[in-house]
mmCIF file of C-alpha atoms in Angstrom:
data_model
loop_
_atom_site.group_PDB
_atom_site.id
_atom_site.type_symbol
_atom_site.label_atom_id
_atom_site.label_comp_id
_atom_site.label_asym_id
_atom_site.label_seq_id
_atom_site.Cartn_x
_atom_site.Cartn_y
_atom_site.Cartn_z
ATOM 1 C CA MET A 1 0.000 0.000 0.000
ATOM 2 C CA LYS A 2 1.405 3.349 -0.991
ATOM 3 C CA THR A 3 1.220 5.866 1.815
ATOM 4 C CA SER A 4 0.854 8.517 -0.889
ATOM 5 C CA ASP A 5 -2.575 7.099 -1.821
ATOM 6 C CA LEU A 6 -3.605 7.194 1.835
ATOM 7 C CA SER A 7 -2.317 10.769 2.121
ATOM 8 C CA LYS A 8 -4.093 11.826 -1.062
ATOM 9 C CA LEU A 9 -7.440 10.495 0.109
ATOM 10 C CA GLN A 10 -7.016 12.179 3.494
ATOM 11 C CA TYR A 11 -6.149 15.419 1.720
ATOM 12 C CA TYR A 12 -9.262 15.199 -0.450
ATOM 13 C CA ILE A 13 -11.455 14.432 2.562
ATOM 14 C CA ASP A 14 -10.022 17.516 4.293
ATOM 15 C CA THR A 15 -10.127 19.931 1.342
ATOM 16 C CA LEU A 16 -12.820 18.948 -1.142
ATOM 17 C CA PRO A 17 -15.943 19.778 0.872
ATOM 18 C CA SER A 18 -15.071 23.478 1.083
ATOM 19 C CA LYS A 19 -14.074 23.569 -2.603
ATOM 20 C CA LEU A 20 -17.325 21.865 -3.603
ATOM 21 C CA ASN A 21 -19.370 24.123 -1.337
ATOM 22 C CA ALA A 22 -17.862 27.134 -3.117
ATOM 23 C CA PHE A 23 -20.114 26.315 -6.075
ATOM 24 C CA THR A 24 -23.584 27.783 -5.964
ATOM 25 C CA GLU A 25 -26.410 25.252 -5.950
ATOM 26 C CA GLU A 26 -27.115 26.265 -9.546
ATOM 27 C CA GLU A 27 -23.502 25.691 -10.612
ATOM 28 C CA PHE A 28 -23.349 22.389 -8.736
ATOM 29 C CA ALA A 29 -26.581 21.104 -10.315
ATOM 30 C CA HIS A 30 -26.024 22.498 -13.834
ATOM 31 C CA LYS A 31 -26.086 19.931 -16.628
ATOM 32 C CA THR A 32 -24.304 20.854 -19.856
ATOM 33 C CA ALA A 33 -26.554 18.406 -21.732
ATOM 34 C CA PRO A 34 -29.499 16.210 -20.715
ATOM 35 C CA ASP A 35 -27.364 13.068 -20.983
ATOM 36 C CA LYS A 36 -24.376 14.512 -19.071
ATOM 37 C CA TRP A 37 -23.933 14.441 -15.321
ATOM 38 C CA SER A 38 -23.931 17.647 -13.317
ATOM 39 C CA LYS A 39 -21.133 18.256 -10.789
ATOM 40 C CA LYS A 40 -23.621 17.083 -8.143
ATOM 41 C CA GLU A 41 -24.213 13.843 -10.029
ATOM 42 C CA ILE A 42 -20.477 13.302 -10.502
ATOM 43 C CA VAL A 43 -20.021 13.554 -6.726
ATOM 44 C CA GLY A 44 -23.002 11.200 -6.394
ATOM 45 C CA HIS A 45 -21.247 8.781 -8.736
ATOM 46 C CA LEU A 46 -18.206 9.021 -6.444
ATOM 47 C CA ILE A 47 -20.461 8.049 -3.516
ATOM 48 C CA ASP A 48 -21.613 5.039 -5.545
ATOM 49 C CA SER A 49 -17.969 4.243 -6.253
ATOM 50 C CA ALA A 50 -17.254 4.362 -2.531
ATOM 51 C CA THR A 51 -20.178 2.023 -1.896
ATOM 52 C CA ASN A 52 -19.007 -0.516 -4.449
ATOM 53 C CA ASN A 53 -15.382 -0.281 -3.360
ATOM 54 C CA HIS A 54 -16.434 -0.774 0.257
ATOM 55 C CA HIS A 55 -17.664 -4.205 -0.866
ATOM 56 C CA ARG A 56 -14.420 -4.857 -2.747
ATOM 57 C CA PHE A 57 -12.244 -3.859 0.206
ATOM 58 C CA VAL A 58 -14.194 -5.985 2.700
ATOM 59 C CA ARG A 59 -15.149 -8.983 0.591
ATOM 60 C CA GLY A 60 -11.714 -9.105 -1.038
ATOM 61 C CA GLN A 61 -10.276 -9.992 2.360
ATOM 62 C CA PHE A 62 -12.112 -13.314 2.512
ATOM 63 C CA GLU A 63 -13.553 -14.070 -0.952
ATOM 64 C CA ALA A 64 -11.279 -15.251 -3.744
ATOM 65 C CA ASN A 65 -13.068 -13.338 -6.501
ATOM 66 C CA PRO A 66 -15.983 -11.223 -5.291
ATOM 67 C CA VAL A 67 -18.300 -10.290 -8.128
ATOM 68 C CA ILE A 68 -19.438 -6.711 -7.779
ATOM 69 C CA SER A 69 -21.381 -5.225 -10.634
ATOM 70 C CA TYR A 70 -22.240 -1.578 -11.043
ATOM 71 C CA ALA A 71 -24.448 0.059 -13.664
ATOM 72 C CA GLN A 72 -23.225 3.604 -13.049
ATOM 73 C CA ASN A 73 -25.830 5.569 -15.008
ATOM 74 C CA GLU A 74 -28.681 3.600 -13.488
ATOM 75 C CA TRP A 75 -27.309 4.067 -9.962
ATOM 76 C CA VAL A 76 -26.936 7.827 -10.384
ATOM 77 C CA LEU A 77 -30.447 8.104 -11.795
ATOM 78 C CA ALA A 78 -32.063 5.761 -9.234
ATOM 79 C CA THR A 79 -30.410 7.525 -6.308
ATOM 80 C CA SER A 80 -31.691 10.939 -7.501
ATOM 81 C CA TYR A 81 -28.584 12.891 -6.563
ATOM 82 C CA GLN A 82 -29.773 15.770 -8.757
ATOM 83 C CA GLN A 83 -32.754 16.265 -6.406
ATOM 84 C CA MET A 84 -30.703 16.067 -3.191
ATOM 85 C CA SER A 85 -29.314 19.091 -1.439
ATOM 86 C CA GLN A 86 -25.746 20.048 -2.230
ATOM 87 C CA GLU A 87 -24.906 19.753 1.458
ATOM 88 C CA LEU A 88 -26.204 16.179 1.725
ATOM 89 C CA VAL A 89 -24.291 15.004 -1.351
ATOM 90 C CA ILE A 90 -21.015 16.582 -0.211
ATOM 91 C CA ASP A 91 -21.364 15.453 3.412
ATOM 92 C CA THR A 92 -22.183 11.895 2.320
ATOM 93 C CA TRP A 93 -19.136 11.804 0.043
ATOM 94 C CA LYS A 94 -16.899 13.082 2.854
ATOM 95 C CA MET A 95 -18.175 10.673 5.497
ATOM 96 C CA TYR A 96 -18.077 7.616 3.231
ATOM 97 C CA ASN A 97 -14.511 8.355 2.200
ATOM 98 C CA ALA A 98 -13.419 8.907 5.801
ATOM 99 C CA PHE A 99 -14.987 5.528 6.560
ATOM 100 C CA LEU A 100 -13.139 3.853 3.652
ATOM 101 C CA LEU A 101 -9.833 5.409 4.660
ATOM 102 C CA ASN A 102 -10.256 4.021 8.159
ATOM 103 C CA LEU A 103 -11.172 0.621 6.731
ATOM 104 C CA ILE A 104 -8.134 0.457 4.454
ATOM 105 C CA CYS A 105 -5.832 1.496 7.307
ATOM 106 C CA THR A 106 -7.024 -1.430 9.439
ATOM 107 C CA ILE A 107 -6.403 -4.173 6.862
ATOM 108 C CA TYR A 108 -3.267 -6.205 7.552
ATOM 109 C CA PRO A 109 -0.480 -5.662 4.978
ATOM 110 C CA GLU A 110 -0.393 -9.337 4.010
ATOM 111 C CA ILE A 111 -4.119 -9.145 3.190
ATOM 112 C CA LEU A 112 -3.658 -5.921 1.178
ATOM 113 C CA ASP A 113 -1.145 -7.735 -1.039
ATOM 114 C CA LYS A 114 -3.331 -10.806 -1.532
ATOM 115 C CA HIS A 115 -4.610 -11.216 -5.085
ATOM 116 C CA THR A 116 -8.348 -10.936 -5.407
ATOM 117 C CA ALA A 117 -10.725 -9.686 -8.120
ATOM 118 C CA ASN A 118 -9.285 -10.140 -11.603
ATOM 119 C CA GLY A 119 -5.869 -10.899 -10.133
ATOM 120 C CA HIS A 120 -5.546 -7.462 -8.525
ATOM 121 C CA THR A 121 -4.526 -6.862 -4.941
ATOM 122 C CA LEU A 122 -6.536 -4.768 -2.508
ATOM 123 C CA SER A 123 -3.630 -2.293 -2.597
ATOM 124 C CA PHE A 124 -4.056 -1.958 -6.351
ATOM 125 C CA LEU A 125 -7.830 -1.569 -6.021
ATOM 126 C CA PHE A 126 -7.359 1.209 -3.452
ATOM 127 C CA ALA A 127 -4.829 3.035 -5.669
ATOM 128 C CA ASP A 128 -7.253 2.654 -8.576
ATOM 129 C CA TYR A 129 -10.049 4.066 -6.383
ATOM 130 C CA VAL A 130 -7.991 7.201 -5.661
ATOM 131 C CA SER A 131 -7.049 7.524 -9.343
ATOM 132 C CA HIS A 132 -10.731 7.260 -10.312
ATOM 133 C CA LEU A 133 -11.554 10.009 -7.821
ATOM 134 C CA GLU A 134 -8.883 12.250 -9.353
ATOM 135 C CA HIS A 135 -10.216 11.592 -12.852
ATOM 136 C CA HIS A 136 -13.615 12.920 -11.799
ATOM 137 C CA LEU A 137 -12.132 15.854 -9.913
ATOM 138 C CA GLU A 138 -10.618 16.928 -13.223
ATOM 139 C CA GLN A 139 -14.159 16.952 -14.651
ATOM 140 C CA ILE A 140 -15.524 19.044 -11.778
ATOM 141 C CA PHE A 141 -12.701 21.556 -11.488
ATOM 142 C CA GLU A 142 -11.299 23.164 -14.604
ATOM 143 C CA ASP A 143 -8.147 24.161 -12.750
ATOM 144 C CA PHE A 144 -7.540 20.870 -10.962
ATOM 145 C CA ASP A 145 -4.100 21.460 -9.502
ATOM 146 C CA PHE A 146 -4.489 20.575 -5.870
ATOM 147 C CA LYS A 147 -3.321 16.956 -5.858
ATOM 148 C CA ALA A 148 -1.784 15.959 -2.573
#
């Protein structure tokens, strides 16, 4: 497990809520096209990602190849993030990620390096989770330059 990935996630937990709250509700909910996600829905998608990765990080400790499927567009639509308050979406993202960070920090190193889903280790899946988060931050913030 790279401590840099742990540090990055902690940094995002500490800094993103205020950056996201700097958007007005209108800016946060604005959709550039009917089939595109708003910033609010992108953060909602990141909550869904946290939910699915929670399963990967837990089940990967004791299942050889946990099958976790995720229809991202359907989840975002079914969860109705666009209708939720900005505060609820941001607070949920923050709390779920704080929870995941704690979870990852409590997994024994030998378990983190055990191969699981598709031959990947839990360490790889966590690094990929942080990378996925950064990909979407680049969509939300035009001047994304605050990587930890």
